[in-house]
CSV table of C-alpha atoms and ligand atoms in Angstrom, one decimal:
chain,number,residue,atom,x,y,z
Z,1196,UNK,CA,-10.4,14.5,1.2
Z,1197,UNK,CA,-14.4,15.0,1.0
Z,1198,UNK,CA,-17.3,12.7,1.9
Z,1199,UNK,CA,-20.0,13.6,0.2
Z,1200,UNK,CA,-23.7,11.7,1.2
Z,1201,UNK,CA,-26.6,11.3,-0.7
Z,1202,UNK,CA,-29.3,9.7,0.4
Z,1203,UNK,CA,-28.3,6.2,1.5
Z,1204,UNK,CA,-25.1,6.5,-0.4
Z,1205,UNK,CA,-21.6,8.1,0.8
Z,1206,UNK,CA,-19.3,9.1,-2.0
Z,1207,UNK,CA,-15.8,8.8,-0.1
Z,1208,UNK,CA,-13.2,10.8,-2.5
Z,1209,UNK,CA,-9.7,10.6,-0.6
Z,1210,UNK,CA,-6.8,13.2,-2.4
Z,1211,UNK,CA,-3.3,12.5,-3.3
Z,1212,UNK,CA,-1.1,9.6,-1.9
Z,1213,UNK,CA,-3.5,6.5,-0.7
Z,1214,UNK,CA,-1.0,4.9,1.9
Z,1215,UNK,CA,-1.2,3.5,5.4
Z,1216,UNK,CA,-0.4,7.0,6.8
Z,1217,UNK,CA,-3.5,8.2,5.0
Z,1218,UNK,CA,-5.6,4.9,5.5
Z,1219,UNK,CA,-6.2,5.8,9.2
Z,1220,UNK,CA,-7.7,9.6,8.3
Z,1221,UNK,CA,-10.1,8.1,5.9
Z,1222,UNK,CA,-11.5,5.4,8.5
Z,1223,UNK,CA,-11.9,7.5,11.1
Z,1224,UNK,CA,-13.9,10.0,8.9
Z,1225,UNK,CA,-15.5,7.5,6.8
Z,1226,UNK,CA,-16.7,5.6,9.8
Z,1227,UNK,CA,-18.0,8.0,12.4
Z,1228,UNK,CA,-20.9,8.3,9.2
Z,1229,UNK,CA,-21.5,5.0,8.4
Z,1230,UNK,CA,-21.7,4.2,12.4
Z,1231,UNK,CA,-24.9,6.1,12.8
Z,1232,UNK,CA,-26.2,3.2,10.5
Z,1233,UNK,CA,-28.0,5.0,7.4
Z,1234,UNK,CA,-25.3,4.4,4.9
Z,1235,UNK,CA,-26.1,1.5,2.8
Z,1236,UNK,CA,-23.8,2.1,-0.2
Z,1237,UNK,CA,-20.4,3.1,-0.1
Z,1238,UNK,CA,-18.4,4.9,-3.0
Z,1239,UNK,CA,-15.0,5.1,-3.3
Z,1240,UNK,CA,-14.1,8.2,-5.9
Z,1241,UNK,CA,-10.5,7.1,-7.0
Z,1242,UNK,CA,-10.5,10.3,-9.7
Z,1243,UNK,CA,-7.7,12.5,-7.2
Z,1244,UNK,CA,-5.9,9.4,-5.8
Z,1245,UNK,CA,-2.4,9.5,-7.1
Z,1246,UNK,CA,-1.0,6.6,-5.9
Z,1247,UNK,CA,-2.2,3.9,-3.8
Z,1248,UNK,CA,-0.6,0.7,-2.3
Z,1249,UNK,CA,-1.9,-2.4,-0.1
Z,1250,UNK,CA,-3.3,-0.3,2.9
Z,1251,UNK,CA,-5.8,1.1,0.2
Z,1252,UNK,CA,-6.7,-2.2,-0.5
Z,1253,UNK,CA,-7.2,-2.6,3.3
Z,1254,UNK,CA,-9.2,1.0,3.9
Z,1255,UNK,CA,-11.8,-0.9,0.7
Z,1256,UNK,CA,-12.3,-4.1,2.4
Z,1257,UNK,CA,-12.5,-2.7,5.6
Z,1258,UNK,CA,-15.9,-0.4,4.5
Z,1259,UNK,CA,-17.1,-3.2,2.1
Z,1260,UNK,CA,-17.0,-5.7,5.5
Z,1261,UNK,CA,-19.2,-3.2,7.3
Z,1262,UNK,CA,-21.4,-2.4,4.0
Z,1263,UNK,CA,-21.5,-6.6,3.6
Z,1264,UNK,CA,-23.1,-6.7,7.7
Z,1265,UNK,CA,-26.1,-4.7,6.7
Z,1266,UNK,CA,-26.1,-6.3,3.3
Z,1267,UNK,CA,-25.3,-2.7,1.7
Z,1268,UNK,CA,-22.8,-2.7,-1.2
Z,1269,UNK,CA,-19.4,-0.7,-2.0
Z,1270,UNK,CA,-18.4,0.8,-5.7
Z,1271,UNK,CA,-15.4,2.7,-7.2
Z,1272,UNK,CA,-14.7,4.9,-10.4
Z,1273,UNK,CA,-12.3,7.0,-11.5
Z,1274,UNK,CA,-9.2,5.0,-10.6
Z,1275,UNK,CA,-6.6,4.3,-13.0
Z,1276,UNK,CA,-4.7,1.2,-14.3
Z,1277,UNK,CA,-2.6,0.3,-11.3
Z,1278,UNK,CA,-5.0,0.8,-9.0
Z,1279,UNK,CA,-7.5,-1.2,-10.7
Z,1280,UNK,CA,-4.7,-3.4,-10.8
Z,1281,UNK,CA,-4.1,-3.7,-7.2
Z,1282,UNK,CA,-8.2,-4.1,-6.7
Z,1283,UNK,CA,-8.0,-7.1,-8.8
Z,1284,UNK,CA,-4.9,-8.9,-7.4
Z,1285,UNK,CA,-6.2,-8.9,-3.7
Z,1286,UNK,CA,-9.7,-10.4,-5.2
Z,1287,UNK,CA,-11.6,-7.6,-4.2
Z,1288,UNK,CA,-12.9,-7.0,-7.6
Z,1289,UNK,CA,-15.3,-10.2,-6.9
Z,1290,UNK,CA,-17.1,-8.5,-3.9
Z,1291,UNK,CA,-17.3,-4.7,-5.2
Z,1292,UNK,CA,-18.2,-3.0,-8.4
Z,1293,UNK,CA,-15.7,-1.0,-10.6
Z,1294,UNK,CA,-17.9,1.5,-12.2
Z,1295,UNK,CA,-16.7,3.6,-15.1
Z,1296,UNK,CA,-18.7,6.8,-13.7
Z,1297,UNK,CA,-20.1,8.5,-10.4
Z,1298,UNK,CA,-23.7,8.3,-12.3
Z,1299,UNK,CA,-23.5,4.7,-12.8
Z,1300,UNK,CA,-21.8,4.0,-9.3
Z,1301,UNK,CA,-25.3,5.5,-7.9
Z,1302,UNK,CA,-27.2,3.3,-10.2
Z,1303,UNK,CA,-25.7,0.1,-8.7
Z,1304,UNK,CA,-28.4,-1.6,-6.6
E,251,UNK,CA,26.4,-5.4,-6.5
E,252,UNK,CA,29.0,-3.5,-8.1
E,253,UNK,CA,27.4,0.0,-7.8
E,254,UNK,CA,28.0,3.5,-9.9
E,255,UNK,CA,25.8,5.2,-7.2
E,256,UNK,CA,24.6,4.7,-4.0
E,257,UNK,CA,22.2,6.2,-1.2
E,258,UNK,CA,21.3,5.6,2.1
E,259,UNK,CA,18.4,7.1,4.8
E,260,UNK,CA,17.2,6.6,7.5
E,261,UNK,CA,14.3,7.8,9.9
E,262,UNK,CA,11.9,7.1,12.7
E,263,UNK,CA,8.7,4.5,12.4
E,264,UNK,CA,6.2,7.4,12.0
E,265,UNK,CA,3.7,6.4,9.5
E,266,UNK,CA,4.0,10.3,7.9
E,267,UNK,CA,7.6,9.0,7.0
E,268,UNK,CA,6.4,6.3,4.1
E,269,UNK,CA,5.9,9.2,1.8
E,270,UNK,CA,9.3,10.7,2.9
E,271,UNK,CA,10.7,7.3,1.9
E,272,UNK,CA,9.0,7.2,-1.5
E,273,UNK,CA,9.4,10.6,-2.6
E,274,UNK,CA,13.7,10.2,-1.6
E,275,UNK,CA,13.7,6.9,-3.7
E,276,UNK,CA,12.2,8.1,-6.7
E,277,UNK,CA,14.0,11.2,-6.8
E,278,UNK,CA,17.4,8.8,-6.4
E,279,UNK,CA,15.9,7.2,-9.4
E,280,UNK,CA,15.2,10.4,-11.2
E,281,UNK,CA,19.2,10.0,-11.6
E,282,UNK,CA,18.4,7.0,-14.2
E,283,UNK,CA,16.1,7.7,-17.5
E,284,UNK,CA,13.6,4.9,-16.1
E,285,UNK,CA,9.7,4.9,-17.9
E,286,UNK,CA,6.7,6.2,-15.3
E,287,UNK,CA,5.4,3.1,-15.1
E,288,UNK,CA,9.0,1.5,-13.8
E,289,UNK,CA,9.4,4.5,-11.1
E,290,UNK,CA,5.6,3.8,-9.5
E,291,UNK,CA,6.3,0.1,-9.6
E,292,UNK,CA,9.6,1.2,-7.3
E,293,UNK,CA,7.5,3.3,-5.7
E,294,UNK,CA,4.9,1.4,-4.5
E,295,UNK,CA,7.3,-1.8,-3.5
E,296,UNK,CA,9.3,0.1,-1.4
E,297,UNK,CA,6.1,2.0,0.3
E,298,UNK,CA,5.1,-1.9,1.0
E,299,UNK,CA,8.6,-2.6,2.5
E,300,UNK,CA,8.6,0.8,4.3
E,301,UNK,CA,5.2,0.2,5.4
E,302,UNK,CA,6.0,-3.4,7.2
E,303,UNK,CA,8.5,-1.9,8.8
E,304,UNK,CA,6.8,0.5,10.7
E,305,UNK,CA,3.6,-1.6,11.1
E,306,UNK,CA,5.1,-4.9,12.2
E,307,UNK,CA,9.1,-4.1,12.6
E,308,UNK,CA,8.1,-2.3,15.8
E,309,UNK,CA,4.1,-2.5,17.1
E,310,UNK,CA,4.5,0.3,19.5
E,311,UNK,CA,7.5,0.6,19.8
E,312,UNK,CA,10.3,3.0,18.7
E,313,UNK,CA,12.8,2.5,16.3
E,314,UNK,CA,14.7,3.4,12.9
E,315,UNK,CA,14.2,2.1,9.5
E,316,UNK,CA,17.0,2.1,7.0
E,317,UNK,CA,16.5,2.4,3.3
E,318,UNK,CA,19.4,2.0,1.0
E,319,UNK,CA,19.4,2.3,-3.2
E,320,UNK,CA,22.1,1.4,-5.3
E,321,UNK,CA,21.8,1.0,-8.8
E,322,UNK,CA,24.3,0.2,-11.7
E,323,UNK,CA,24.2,-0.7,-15.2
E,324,UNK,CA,21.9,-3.1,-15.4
E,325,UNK,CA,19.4,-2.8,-12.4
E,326,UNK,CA,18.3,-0.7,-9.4
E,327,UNK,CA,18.4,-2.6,-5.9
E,328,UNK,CA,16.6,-1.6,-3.1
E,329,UNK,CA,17.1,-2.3,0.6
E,330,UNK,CA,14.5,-2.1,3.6
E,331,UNK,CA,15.6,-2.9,7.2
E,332,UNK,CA,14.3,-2.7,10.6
E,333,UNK,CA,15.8,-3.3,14.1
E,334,UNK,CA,12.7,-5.0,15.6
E,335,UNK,CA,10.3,-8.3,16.3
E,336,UNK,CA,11.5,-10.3,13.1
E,337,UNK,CA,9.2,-12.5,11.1
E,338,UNK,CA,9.1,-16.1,12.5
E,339,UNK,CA,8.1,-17.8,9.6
E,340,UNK,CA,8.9,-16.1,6.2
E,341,UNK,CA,7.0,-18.9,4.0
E,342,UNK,CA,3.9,-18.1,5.9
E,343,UNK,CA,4.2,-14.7,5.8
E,344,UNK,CA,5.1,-14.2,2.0
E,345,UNK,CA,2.2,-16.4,1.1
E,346,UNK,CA,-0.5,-13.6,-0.6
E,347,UNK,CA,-3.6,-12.8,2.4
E,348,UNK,CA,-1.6,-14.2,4.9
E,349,UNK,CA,-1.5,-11.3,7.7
E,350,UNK,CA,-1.0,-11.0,11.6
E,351,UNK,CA,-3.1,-8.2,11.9
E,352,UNK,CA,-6.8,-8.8,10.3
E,353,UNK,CA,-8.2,-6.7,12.7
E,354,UNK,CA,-6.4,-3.3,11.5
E,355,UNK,CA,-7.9,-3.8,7.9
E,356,UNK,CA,-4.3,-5.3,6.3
E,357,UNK,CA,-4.7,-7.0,3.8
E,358,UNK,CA,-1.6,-9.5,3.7
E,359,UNK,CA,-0.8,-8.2,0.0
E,360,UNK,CA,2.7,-6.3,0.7
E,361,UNK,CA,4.3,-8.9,0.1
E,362,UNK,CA,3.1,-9.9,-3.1
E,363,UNK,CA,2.6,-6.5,-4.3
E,364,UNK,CA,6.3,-6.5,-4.1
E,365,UNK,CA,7.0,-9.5,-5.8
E,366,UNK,CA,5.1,-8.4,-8.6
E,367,UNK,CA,6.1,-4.9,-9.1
E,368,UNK,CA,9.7,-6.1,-8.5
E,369,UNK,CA,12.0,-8.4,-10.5
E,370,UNK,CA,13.3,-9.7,-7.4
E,371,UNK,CA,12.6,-10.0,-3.6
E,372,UNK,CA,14.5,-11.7,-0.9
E,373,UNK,CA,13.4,-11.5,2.7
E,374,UNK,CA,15.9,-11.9,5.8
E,375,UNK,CA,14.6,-11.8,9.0
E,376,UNK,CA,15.4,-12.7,12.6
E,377,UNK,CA,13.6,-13.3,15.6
E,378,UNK,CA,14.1,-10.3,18.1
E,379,UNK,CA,16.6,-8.4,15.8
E,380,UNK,CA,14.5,-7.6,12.8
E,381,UNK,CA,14.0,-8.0,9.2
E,382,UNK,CA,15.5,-7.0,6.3
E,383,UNK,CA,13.7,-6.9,2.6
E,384,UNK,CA,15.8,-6.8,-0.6
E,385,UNK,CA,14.1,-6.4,-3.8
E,386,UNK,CA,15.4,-6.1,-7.0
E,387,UNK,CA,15.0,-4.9,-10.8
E,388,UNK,CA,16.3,-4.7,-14.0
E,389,UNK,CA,16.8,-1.5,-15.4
E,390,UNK,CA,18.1,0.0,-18.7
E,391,UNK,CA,20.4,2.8,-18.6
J,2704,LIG,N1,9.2,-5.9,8.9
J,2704,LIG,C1,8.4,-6.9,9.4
J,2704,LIG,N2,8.6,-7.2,10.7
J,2704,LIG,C2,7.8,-8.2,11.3
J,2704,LIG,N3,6.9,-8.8,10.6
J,2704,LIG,C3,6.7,-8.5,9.3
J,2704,LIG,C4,7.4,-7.5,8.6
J,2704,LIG,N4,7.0,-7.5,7.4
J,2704,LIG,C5,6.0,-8.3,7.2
J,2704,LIG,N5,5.8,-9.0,8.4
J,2704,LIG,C6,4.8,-10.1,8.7
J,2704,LIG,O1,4.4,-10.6,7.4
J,2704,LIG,C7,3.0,-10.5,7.2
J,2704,LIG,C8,2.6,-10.3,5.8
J,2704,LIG,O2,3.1,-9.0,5.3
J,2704,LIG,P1,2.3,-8.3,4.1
J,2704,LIG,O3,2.9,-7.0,3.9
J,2704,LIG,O4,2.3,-9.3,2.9
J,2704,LIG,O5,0.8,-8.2,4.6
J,2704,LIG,P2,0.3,-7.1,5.7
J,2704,LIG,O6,1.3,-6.1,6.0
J,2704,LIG,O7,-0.2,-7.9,6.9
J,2704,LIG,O8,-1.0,-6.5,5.0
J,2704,LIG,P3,-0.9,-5.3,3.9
J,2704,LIG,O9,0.5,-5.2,3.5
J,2704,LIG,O10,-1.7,-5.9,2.7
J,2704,LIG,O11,-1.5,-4.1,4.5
J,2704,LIG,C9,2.6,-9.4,8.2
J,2704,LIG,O12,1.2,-9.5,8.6
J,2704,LIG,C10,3.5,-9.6,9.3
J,2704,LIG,O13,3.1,-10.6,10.2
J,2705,LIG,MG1,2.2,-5.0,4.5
């Protein structure tokens, strides 16, 4: 996976298999960035992500609590049907934005 | 069930073993001339199942988790057990966002992820001597 960070903003693009065994690798490397507290948007890049299941679900809601303390936001594109599937049946789809591209995910306020 | 085929594995509760367990249970499936979208529903259920297994079955402890497939004519069944805690109430727990474990990020969705990928899904489960998920669907061969 890569983490790329612009500005305020930390594109998060995981690779391959999004499960539990791969949810811990993801937090620890997302997190030791957004703990030094200048991240205010998080971006989940679903474009490489193969698969996913519930612990995906949990890696999203996990940043979007920490984004949701600092009243900073989380976005995703690039994922495909199931996984936008999955986003809406856990009701996450209320609290982030689903953003067709990684230009509009930046435009997101 | 009255089977034509049949497999069974079983390994450790390492978390690098839930691809191991979906990877072996789609290529079982590969056997059948099932669409994409029926092997990733397969595939994520029993990476939910596998997943609970490892995560709650056994906390920190150390123990085996058995996945068996059969399928015949008319549908695949698929079989998750663990040898640990067991679930103490199984209405609670099926119920979607319920979890026990808020503070490692799960979501409480396994469960109904499984139910909806799945035609089927019975849970068994016993205090002290573990659980056992069996989930279902229908399959044209
Ligand atoms: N094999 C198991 N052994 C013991 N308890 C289990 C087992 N499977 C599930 N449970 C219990 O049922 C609850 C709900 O399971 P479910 O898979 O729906 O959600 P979760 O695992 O907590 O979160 P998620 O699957 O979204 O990451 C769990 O929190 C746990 O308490
Ligand atoms: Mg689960």
């Amino acid at each position: 996976m890569t983490i790329d960070v612009m500005g305020e903003a930390m594109i998060i693009r995981p690779k391959g298999e999004l499960d539990h065994h791969y949810a811990q690798e993801i937090r620890e490397k997302a997190d030791k960035i957004i703990l030094k507290g200048e991240i205010r948007k998080v971006i989940f890049d679903f474009t490489n992500v193969l698969f996913m299941d519930s612990s995906g679900i949990g890696v999203i809601m996990g940043r979007y609590r920490l984004m949701e303390a600092i009243k900073g936001s989380v976005c995703a594109f690039g994922a495909n049907e199931r996984i936008k599937r999955l986003i809406k049946m856990s009701g996450l789809s209320r609290v982030i934005t689903l953003c067709p591209n990684q230009q509009k995910a930046l435009e997101v306020k | 069930m009255n089977y034509i085929n049949e497999m069974k594995i079983q390994f450790l509760n390492k978390s690098v073993n839930e691809g191991l367990a979906r990877v072996a249970v789609a290529s079982f499936c590969a056997q059948l001339d099932l669409t994409v979208e029926t092997v990733a529903d397969i595939k994520t259920a029993v990476s939910e199942a596998v997943t609970n297994a490892i995560v709650h079955g056994y906390e920190n402890m150390s123990g085996f988790v058995t996945v068996c497939c059969v399928y015949n004519l008319k549908e695949i069944e698929i079989t998750v057990s663990d040898y640990g805690r067991g679930i103490e109430d199984i209405d609670e727990a099926r119920r979607p966002l319920f979890t026990s474990s808020p503070d490692e990020e799960r979501s409480g969705m396994g469960f109904t992820v499984m139910e909806t990928f799945m035609d089927s899904l019975e849970v068994k489960s016993s205090v002290g001597m573990g659980t056992t998920v069996i989930m279902r669907k229908k399959v044209q061969v």
